[in-house]
Tab-separated table of C-alpha atoms in Angstrom:
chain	number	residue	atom	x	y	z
A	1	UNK	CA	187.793	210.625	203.361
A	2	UNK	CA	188.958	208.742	206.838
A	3	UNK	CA	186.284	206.489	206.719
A	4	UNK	CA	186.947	205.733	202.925
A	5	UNK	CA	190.417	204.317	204.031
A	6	UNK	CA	189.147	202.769	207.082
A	7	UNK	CA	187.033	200.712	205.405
A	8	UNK	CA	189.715	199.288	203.192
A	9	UNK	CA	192.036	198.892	206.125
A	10	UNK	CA	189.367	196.908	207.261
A	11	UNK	CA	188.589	195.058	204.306
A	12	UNK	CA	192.361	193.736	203.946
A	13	UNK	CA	192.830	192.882	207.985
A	14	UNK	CA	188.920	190.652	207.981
A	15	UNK	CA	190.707	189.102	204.372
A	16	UNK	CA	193.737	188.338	205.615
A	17	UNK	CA	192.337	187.244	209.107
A	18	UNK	CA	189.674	185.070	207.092
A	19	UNK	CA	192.252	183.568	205.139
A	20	UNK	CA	194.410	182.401	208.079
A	21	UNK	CA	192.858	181.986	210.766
A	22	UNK	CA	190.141	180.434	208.526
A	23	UNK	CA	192.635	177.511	207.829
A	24	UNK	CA	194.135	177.488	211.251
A	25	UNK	CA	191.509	177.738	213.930
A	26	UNK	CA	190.676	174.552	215.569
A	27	UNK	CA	187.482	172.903	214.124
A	28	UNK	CA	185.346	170.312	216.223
A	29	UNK	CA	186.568	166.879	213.804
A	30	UNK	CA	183.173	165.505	213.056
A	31	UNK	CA	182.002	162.693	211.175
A	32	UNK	CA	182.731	162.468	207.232
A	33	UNK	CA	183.032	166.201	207.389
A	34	UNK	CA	186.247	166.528	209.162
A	35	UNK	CA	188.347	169.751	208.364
A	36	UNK	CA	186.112	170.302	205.255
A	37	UNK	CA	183.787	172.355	207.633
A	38	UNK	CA	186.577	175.273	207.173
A	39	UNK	CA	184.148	175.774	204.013
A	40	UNK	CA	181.811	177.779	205.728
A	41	UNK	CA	184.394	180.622	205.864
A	42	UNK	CA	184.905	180.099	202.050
A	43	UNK	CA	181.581	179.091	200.566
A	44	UNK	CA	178.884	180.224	203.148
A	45	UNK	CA	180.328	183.773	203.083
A	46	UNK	CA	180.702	184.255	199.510
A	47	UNK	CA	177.240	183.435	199.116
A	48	UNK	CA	176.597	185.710	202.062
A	49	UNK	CA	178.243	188.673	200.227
A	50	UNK	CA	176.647	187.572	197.011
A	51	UNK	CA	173.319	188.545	197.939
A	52	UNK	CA	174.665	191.354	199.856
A	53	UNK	CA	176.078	192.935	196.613
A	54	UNK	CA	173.168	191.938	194.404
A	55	UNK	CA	170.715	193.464	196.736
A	56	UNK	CA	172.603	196.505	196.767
A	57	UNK	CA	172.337	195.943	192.812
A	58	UNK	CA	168.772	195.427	192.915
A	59	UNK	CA	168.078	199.075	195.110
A	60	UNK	CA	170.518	201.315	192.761
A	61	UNK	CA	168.279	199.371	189.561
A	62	UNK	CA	164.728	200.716	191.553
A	63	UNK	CA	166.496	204.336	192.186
A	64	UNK	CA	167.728	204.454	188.439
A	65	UNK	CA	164.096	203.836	187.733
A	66	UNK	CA	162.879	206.800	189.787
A	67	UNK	CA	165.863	209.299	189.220
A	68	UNK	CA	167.003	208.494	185.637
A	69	UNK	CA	170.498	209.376	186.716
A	70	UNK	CA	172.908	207.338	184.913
A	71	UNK	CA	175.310	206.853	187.325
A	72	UNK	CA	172.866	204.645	189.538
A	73	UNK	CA	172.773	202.385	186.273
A	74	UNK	CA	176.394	201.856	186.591
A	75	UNK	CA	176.411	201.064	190.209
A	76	UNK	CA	173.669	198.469	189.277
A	77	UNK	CA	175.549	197.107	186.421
A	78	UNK	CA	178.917	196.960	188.468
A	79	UNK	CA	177.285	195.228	191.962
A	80	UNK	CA	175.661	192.818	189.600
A	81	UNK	CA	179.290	192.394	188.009
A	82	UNK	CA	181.005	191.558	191.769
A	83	UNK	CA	178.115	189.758	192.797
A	84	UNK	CA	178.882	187.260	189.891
A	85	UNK	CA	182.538	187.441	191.079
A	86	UNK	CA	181.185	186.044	194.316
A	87	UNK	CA	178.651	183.636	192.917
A	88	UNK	CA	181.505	182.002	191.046
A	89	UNK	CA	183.388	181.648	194.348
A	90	UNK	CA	180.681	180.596	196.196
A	91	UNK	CA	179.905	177.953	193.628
A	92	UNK	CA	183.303	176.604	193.042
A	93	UNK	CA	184.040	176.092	196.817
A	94	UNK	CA	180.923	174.503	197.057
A	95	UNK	CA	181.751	172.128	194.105
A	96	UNK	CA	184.943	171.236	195.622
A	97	UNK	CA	183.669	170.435	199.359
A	98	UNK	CA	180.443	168.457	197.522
A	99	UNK	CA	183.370	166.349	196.031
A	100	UNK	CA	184.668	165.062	199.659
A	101	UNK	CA	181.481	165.086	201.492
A	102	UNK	CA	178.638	163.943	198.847
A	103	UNK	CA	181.146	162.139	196.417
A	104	UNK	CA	180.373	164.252	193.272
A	105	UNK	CA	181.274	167.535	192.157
A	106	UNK	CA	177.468	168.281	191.484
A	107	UNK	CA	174.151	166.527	192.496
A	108	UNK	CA	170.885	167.234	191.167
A	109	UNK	CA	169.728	169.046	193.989
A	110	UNK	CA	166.859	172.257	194.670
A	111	UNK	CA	169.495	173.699	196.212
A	112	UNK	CA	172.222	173.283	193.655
A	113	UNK	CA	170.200	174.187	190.902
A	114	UNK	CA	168.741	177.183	191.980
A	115	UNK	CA	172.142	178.727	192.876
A	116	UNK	CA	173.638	177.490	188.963
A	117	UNK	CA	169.986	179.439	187.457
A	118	UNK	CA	170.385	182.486	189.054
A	119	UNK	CA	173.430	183.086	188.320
A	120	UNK	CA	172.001	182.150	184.551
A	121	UNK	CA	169.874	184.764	184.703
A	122	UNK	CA	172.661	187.336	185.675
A	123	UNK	CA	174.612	186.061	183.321
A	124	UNK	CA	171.804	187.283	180.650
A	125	UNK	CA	171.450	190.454	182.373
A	126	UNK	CA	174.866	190.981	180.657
A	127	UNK	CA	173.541	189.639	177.229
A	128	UNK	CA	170.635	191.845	177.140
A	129	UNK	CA	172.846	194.733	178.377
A	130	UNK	CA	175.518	194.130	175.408
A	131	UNK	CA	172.842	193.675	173.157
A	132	UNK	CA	171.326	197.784	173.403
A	133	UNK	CA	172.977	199.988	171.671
A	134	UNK	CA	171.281	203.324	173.070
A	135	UNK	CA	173.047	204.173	176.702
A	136	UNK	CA	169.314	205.463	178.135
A	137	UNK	CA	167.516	202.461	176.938
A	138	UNK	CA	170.195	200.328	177.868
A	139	UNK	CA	169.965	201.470	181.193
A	140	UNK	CA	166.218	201.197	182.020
A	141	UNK	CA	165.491	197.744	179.675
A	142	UNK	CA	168.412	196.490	182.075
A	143	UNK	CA	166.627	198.302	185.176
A	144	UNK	CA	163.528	196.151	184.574
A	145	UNK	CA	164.993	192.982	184.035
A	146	UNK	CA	167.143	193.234	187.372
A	147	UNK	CA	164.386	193.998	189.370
A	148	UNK	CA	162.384	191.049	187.882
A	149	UNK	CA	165.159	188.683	187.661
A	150	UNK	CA	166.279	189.669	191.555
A	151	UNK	CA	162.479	188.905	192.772
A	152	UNK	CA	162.939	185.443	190.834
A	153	UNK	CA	166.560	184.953	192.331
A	154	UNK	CA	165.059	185.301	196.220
A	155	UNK	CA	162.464	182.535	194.939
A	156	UNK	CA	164.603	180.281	193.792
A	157	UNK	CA	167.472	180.563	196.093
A	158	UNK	CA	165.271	181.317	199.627
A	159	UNK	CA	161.681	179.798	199.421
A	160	UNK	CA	161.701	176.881	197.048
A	161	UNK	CA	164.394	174.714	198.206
A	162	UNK	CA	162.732	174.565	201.708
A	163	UNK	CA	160.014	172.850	200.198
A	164	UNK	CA	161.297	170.079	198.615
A	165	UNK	CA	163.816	167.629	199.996
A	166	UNK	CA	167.511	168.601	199.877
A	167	UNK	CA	171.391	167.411	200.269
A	168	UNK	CA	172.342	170.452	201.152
A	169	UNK	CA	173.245	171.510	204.903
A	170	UNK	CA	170.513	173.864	206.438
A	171	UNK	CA	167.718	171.877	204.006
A	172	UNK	CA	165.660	168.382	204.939
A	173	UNK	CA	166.449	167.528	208.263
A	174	UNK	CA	170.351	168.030	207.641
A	175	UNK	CA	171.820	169.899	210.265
A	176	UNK	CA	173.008	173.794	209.554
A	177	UNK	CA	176.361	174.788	211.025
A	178	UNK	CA	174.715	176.635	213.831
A	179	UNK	CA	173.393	173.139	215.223
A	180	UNK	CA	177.041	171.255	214.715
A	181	UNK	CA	179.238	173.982	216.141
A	182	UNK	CA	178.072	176.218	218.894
A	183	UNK	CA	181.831	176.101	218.914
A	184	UNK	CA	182.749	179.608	219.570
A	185	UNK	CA	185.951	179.308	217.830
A	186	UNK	CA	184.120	178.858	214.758
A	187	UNK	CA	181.781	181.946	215.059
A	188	UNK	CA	184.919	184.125	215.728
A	189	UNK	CA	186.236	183.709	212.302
A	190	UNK	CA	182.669	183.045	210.348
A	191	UNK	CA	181.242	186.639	211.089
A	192	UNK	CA	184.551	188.537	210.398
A	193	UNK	CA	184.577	186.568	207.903
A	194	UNK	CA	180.818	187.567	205.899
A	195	UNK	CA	182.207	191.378	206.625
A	196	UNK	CA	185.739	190.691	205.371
A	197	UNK	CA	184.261	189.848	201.785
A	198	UNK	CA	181.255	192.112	201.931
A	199	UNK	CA	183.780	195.118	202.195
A	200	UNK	CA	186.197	193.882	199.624
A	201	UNK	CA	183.417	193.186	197.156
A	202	UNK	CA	182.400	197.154	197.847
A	203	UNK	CA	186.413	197.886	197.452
A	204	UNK	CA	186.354	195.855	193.802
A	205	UNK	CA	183.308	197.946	193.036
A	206	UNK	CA	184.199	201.169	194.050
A	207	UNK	CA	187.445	200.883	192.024
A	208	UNK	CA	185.320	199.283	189.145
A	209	UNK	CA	183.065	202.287	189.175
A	210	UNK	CA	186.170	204.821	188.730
A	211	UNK	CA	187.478	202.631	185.992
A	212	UNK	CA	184.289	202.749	184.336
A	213	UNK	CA	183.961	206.616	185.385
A	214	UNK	CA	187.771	207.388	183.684
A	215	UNK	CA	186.878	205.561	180.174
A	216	UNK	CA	183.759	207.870	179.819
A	217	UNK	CA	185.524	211.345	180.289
B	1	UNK	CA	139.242	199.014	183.996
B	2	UNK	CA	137.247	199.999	180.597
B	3	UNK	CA	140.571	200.394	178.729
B	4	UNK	CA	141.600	197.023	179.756
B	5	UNK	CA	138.511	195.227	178.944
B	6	UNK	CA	138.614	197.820	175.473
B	7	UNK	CA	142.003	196.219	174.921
B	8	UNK	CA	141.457	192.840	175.503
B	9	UNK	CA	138.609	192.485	173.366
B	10	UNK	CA	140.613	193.933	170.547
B	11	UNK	CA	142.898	191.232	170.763
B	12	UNK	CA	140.242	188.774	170.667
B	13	UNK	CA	138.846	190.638	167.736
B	14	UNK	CA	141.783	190.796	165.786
B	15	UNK	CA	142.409	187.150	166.210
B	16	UNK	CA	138.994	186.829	165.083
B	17	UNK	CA	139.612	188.455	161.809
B	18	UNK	CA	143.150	187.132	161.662
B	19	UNK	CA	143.125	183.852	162.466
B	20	UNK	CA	146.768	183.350	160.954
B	21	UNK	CA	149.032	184.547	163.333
B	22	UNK	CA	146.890	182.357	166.641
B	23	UNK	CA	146.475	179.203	164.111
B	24	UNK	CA	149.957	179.376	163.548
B	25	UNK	CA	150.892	178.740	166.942
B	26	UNK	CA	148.067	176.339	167.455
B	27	UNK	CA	149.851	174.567	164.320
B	28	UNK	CA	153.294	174.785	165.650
B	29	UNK	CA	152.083	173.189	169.046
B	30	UNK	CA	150.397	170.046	166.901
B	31	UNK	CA	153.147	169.345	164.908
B	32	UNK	CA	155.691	169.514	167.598
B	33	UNK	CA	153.188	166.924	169.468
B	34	UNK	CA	153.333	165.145	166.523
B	35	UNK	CA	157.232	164.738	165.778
B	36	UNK	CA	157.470	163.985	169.781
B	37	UNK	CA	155.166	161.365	169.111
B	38	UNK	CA	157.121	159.456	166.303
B	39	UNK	CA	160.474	159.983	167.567
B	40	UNK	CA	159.106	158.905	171.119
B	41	UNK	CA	156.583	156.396	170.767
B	42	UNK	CA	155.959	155.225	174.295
B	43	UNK	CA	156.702	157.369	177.517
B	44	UNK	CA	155.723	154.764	180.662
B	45	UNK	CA	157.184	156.778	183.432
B	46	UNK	CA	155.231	159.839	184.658
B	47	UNK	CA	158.149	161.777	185.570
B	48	UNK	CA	159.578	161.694	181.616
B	49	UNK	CA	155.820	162.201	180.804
B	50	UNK	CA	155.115	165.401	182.385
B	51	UNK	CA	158.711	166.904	181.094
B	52	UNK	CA	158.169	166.446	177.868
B	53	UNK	CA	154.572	167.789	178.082
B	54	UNK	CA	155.930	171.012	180.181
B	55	UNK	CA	159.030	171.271	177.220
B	56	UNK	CA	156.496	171.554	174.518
B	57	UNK	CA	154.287	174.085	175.921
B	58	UNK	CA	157.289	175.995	177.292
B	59	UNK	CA	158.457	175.939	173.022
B	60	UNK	CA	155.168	177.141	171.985
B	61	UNK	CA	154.444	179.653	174.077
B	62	UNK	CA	157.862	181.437	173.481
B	63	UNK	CA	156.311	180.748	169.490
B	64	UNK	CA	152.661	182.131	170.656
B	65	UNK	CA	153.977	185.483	173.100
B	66	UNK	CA	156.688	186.617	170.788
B	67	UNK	CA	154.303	186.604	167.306
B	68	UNK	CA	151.955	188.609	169.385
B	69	UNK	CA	154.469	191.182	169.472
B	70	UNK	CA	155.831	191.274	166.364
B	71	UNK	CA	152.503	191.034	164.405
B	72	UNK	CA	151.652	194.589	165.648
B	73	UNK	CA	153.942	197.512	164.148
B	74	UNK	CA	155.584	200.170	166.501
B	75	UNK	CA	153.251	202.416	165.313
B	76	UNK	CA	150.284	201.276	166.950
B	77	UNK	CA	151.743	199.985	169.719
B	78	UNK	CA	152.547	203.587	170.780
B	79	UNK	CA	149.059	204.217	169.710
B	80	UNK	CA	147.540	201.827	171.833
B	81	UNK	CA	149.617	202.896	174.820
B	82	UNK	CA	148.540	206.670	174.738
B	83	UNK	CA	145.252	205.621	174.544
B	84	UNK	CA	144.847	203.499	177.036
B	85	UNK	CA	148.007	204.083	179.453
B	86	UNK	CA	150.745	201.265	180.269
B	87	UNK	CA	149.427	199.516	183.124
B	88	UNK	CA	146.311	198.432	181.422
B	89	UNK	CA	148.209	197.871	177.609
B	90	UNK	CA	150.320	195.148	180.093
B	91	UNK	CA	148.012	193.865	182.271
B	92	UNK	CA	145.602	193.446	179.121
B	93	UNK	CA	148.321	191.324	176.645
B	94	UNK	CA	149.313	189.390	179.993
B	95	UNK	CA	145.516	188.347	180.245
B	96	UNK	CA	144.660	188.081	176.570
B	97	UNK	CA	148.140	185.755	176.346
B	98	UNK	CA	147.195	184.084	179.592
B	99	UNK	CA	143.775	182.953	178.421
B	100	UNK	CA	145.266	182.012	174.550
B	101	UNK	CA	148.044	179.778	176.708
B	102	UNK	CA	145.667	178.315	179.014
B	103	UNK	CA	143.785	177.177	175.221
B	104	UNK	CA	146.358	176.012	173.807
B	105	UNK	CA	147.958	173.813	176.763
B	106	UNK	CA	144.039	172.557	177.072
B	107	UNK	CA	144.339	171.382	173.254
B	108	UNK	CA	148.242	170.021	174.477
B	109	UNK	CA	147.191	167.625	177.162
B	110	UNK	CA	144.079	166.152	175.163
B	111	UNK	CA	146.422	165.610	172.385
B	112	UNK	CA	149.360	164.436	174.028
B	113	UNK	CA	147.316	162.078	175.982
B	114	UNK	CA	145.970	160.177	173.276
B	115	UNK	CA	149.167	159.796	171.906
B	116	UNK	CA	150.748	158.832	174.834
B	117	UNK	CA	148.232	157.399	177.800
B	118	UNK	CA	148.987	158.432	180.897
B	119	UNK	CA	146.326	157.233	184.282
B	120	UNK	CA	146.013	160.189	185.559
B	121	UNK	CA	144.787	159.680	189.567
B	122	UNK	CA	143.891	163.405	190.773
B	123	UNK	CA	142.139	165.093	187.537
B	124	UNK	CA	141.419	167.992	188.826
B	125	UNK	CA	144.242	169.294	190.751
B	126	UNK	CA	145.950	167.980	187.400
B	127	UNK	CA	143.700	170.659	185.166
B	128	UNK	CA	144.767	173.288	187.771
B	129	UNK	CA	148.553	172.527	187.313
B	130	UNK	CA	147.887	173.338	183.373
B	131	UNK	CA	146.122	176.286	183.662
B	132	UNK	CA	148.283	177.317	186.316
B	133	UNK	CA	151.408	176.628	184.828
B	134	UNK	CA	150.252	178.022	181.676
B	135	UNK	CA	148.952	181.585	182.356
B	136	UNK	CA	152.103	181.766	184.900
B	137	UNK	CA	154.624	181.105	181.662
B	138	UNK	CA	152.295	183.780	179.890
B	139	UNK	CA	152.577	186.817	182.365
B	140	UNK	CA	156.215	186.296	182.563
B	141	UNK	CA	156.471	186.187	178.875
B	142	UNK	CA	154.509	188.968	178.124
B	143	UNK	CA	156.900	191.580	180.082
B	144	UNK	CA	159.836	189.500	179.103
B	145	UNK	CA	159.002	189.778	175.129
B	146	UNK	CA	158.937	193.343	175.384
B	147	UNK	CA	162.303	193.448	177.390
B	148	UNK	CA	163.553	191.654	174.107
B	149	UNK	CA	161.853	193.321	171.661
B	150	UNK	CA	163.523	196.620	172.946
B	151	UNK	CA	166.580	194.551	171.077
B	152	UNK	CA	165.039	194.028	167.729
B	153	UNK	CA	162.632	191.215	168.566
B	154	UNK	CA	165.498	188.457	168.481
B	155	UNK	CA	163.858	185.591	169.686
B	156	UNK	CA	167.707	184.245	171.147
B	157	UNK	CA	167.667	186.563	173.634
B	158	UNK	CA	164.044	186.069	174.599
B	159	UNK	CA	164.939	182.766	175.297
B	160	UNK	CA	168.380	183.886	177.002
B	161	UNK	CA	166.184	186.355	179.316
B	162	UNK	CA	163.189	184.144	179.991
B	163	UNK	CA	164.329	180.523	180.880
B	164	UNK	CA	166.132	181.098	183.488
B	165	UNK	CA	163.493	183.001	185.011
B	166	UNK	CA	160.736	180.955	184.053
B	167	UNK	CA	162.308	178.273	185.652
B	168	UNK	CA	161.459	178.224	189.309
B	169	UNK	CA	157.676	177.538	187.359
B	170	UNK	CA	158.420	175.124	185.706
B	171	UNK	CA	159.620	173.644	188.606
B	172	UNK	CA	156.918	173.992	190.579
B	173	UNK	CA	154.407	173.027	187.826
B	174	UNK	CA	156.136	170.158	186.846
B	175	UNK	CA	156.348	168.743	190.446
B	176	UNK	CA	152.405	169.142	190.959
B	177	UNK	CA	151.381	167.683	188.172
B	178	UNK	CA	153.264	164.732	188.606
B	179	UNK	CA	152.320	164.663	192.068
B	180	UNK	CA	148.600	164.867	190.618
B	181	UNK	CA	149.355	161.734	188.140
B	182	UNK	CA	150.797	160.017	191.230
B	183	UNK	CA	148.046	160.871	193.209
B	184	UNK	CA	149.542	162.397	196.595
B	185	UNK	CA	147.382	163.555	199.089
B	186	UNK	CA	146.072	167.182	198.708
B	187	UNK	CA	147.847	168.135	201.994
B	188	UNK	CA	151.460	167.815	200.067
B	189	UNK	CA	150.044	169.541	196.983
B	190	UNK	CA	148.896	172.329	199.095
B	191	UNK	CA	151.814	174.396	199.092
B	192	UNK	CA	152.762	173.823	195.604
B	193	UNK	CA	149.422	175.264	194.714
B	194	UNK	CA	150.349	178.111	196.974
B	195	UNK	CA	153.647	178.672	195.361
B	196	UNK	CA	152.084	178.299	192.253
B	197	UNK	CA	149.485	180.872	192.992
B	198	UNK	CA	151.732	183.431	194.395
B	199	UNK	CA	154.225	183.179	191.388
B	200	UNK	CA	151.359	184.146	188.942
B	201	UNK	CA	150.178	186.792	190.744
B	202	UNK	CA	154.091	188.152	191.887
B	203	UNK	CA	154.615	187.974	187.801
B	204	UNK	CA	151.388	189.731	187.187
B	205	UNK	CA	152.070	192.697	189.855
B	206	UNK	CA	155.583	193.244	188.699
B	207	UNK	CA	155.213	193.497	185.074
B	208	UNK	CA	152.429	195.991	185.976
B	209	UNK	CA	154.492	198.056	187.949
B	210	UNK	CA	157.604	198.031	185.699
B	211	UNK	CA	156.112	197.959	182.499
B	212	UNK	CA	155.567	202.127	182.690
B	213	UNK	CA	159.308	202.150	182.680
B	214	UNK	CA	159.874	200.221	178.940
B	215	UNK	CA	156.867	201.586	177.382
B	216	UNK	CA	158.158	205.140	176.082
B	217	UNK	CA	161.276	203.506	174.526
């Protein structure tokens, strides 16, 4: 029970640390990015806990399809359900800082695209989910589709837009921040950071779950 | 083994005495060639070329997998699973609708390319991205269409479900065969072929080890 309110202690103090020191911390001012580099608190780590939440998605989808026991469907269904939360974020910040640094709020780039598909093919997890009507098949139709649509997610988001040409930092020759900034300042707000958001997207879910667990009894 | 080979041939021989359901799909590929071809006359750049090709065959296979499914009743298809197990009912239709898609693309590109000529530099690594991309869209369809058929067989959600995940193939596919009508070296193409590979045989694994969860519903 300590360590369940730890955790959320935790979760608020990264959050609120992320949030200011995110926008206060001195950056290194480098060309055309300037202060828009405070995005990798922002963007990076929402994508960060993104795949964080949808992996823990994607292991409570392969249990429910060993145990059967419904309530590792709902865990699936609700990680899945933050993870989007997070995808949003991630994609919206990254929309915004493409606007100052590329000139356009989207560019028809591997890297771009693959993000905006996967999170189509979440978004039809839902469909298909809304669309059973019996609770058991519901739960293992949806089972099989998250496990195939996760395998196709790690595709499209890790391996193919290293092999084609990209925009995006980290991809064709453009430098990742790890090469701009072995500025320590920058590291001491971009890990707390990835944990900050990893634990409140477990906070969101756990609540989510009870929600979900109240309306059933 | 025997069961899948028992299975497969059934489907051939079924066709065989059917030829309905197969020629309707071969029909529905020609005549969307055909209204492509009067609404588009002349397609001079390779890249439009090979989209268009890859958006018809993408259209007929959804038209192809999902009468498969729906031309056998419930019935037997619990029939057919008892008898010979899941793993080799899947692995089966995934080969049987592999091969069928591999014929019909075939009858595509000698079609489409006498309506519109294309100089095509590398022919064979060309043929490979057909069958390829093909018998990839296929095996993902095959698992897919039974996912949606779980929901009444509604071919919306089958599309919902399947194009974003079919997507990272179509991708790939679409870049090496234009690379093949450009004629870039085979060292480039390599690791499309790779990817290409691996995403057939990923597809192909997966729906046999999930399908045993979907089959009793």
């Amino acid at each position: 029970m300590k360590l369940h309110i730890a955790f959320k202690i935790l979760a608020i103090l990264l959050v609120f640390f992320t949030l200011s020191a995110g926008l206060l911390v001195d950056v290194p001012a480098l060309n055309i990015l300037n202060e828009t580099i405070r995005n990798l608190f922002f963007h990076v780590t929402s994508w960060f806990a993104m795949v964080f939440l949808f992996i823990a998605s994607f292991t409570y989808s392969i249990r429910y399809l060993r145990t059967g026991s419904p309530a590792d469907d709902l865990r699936a269904r609700v990680f899945v359900e933050t993870g989007m939360i997070f995808g949003a974020a991630g994609l919206v910040t990254g929309m915004l800082w493409a606007n100052f640094t590329w000139g356009s709020y989207w560019v028809p780039d591997p890297k771009l695209n693959g993000a905006a598909i996967a999170l189509l093919a979440y978004l039809a997890y839902g469909v298909l989910r809304n669309s059973l009507q019996d609770s058991i098949q519901r739960a293992k139709v949806s089972a099989v589709y998250n496990v195939f649509a996760f395998v196709m997610m790690v595709l499209f988001i890790f391996i193919l837009p290293r092999m084609t040409d990209s925009l995006h930092p980290g991809n064709g020759g453009n430098p990742a921040f790890s090469s701009y900034d072995l500025d320590d300042n920058m590291r001491l707000v971009f890990y707390p950071a990835i944990i900050g958001w990893i634990l409140l997207g477990l906070w969101m879910t756990e609540i989510r779950i009870r929600i979900a667990n109240l309306k059933k009894t | 083994m025997d069961k899948f080979l028992a299975i497969l041939t059934k489907e051939f021989k079924s066709d065989f005495r059917n030829p309905y359901i197969l020629g309707g799909a071969g029909l529905f590929l020609l005549s969307t060639l055909f209204v492509c071809y009067i609404t588009v006359k002349r397609i001079p750049n390779p890249s439009t070329w090979v989209a268009l090709y890859w958006i018809i065959i993408l259209f007929s296979a959804f038209n192809a997998v999902a009468k498969s499914f729906t031309s056998e009743s419930r019935e037997r298809m619990l029939y057919l699973y008892t008898l010979s197990g899941p793993g080799a009912f899947i692995a089966s239709k995934a080969v049987y609708h592999g091969i069928v898609m591999v014929l019909l693309s075939m009858v595509a590109v000698m079609v489409y390319s006498t309506f519109f000529q294309m100089l095509i530099a590398d022919t064979t690594l060309f043929y490979i991205s057909v069958v390829l991309g093909a018998s990839g869209i296929a095996i993902i369809l095959s698992l897919l269409s039974t996912i949606a058929s779980k929901a009444g067989n509604n071919l919306t959600l089958m599309a919902i479900l399947a194009l974003p995940i079919l997507l990272p193939l179509m991708m790939v596919s679409t870049t090496l065969m234009k690379n093949a009508i450009d004629g870039i070296a085979l060292s480039v193409q390599l690791k499309y072929l790779f990817v290409l590979g691996g995403l057939n045989v990923v597809s192909f694994a997966l729906s046999v080890v999930l399908f045993p969860y979907l089959w009793r519903e």
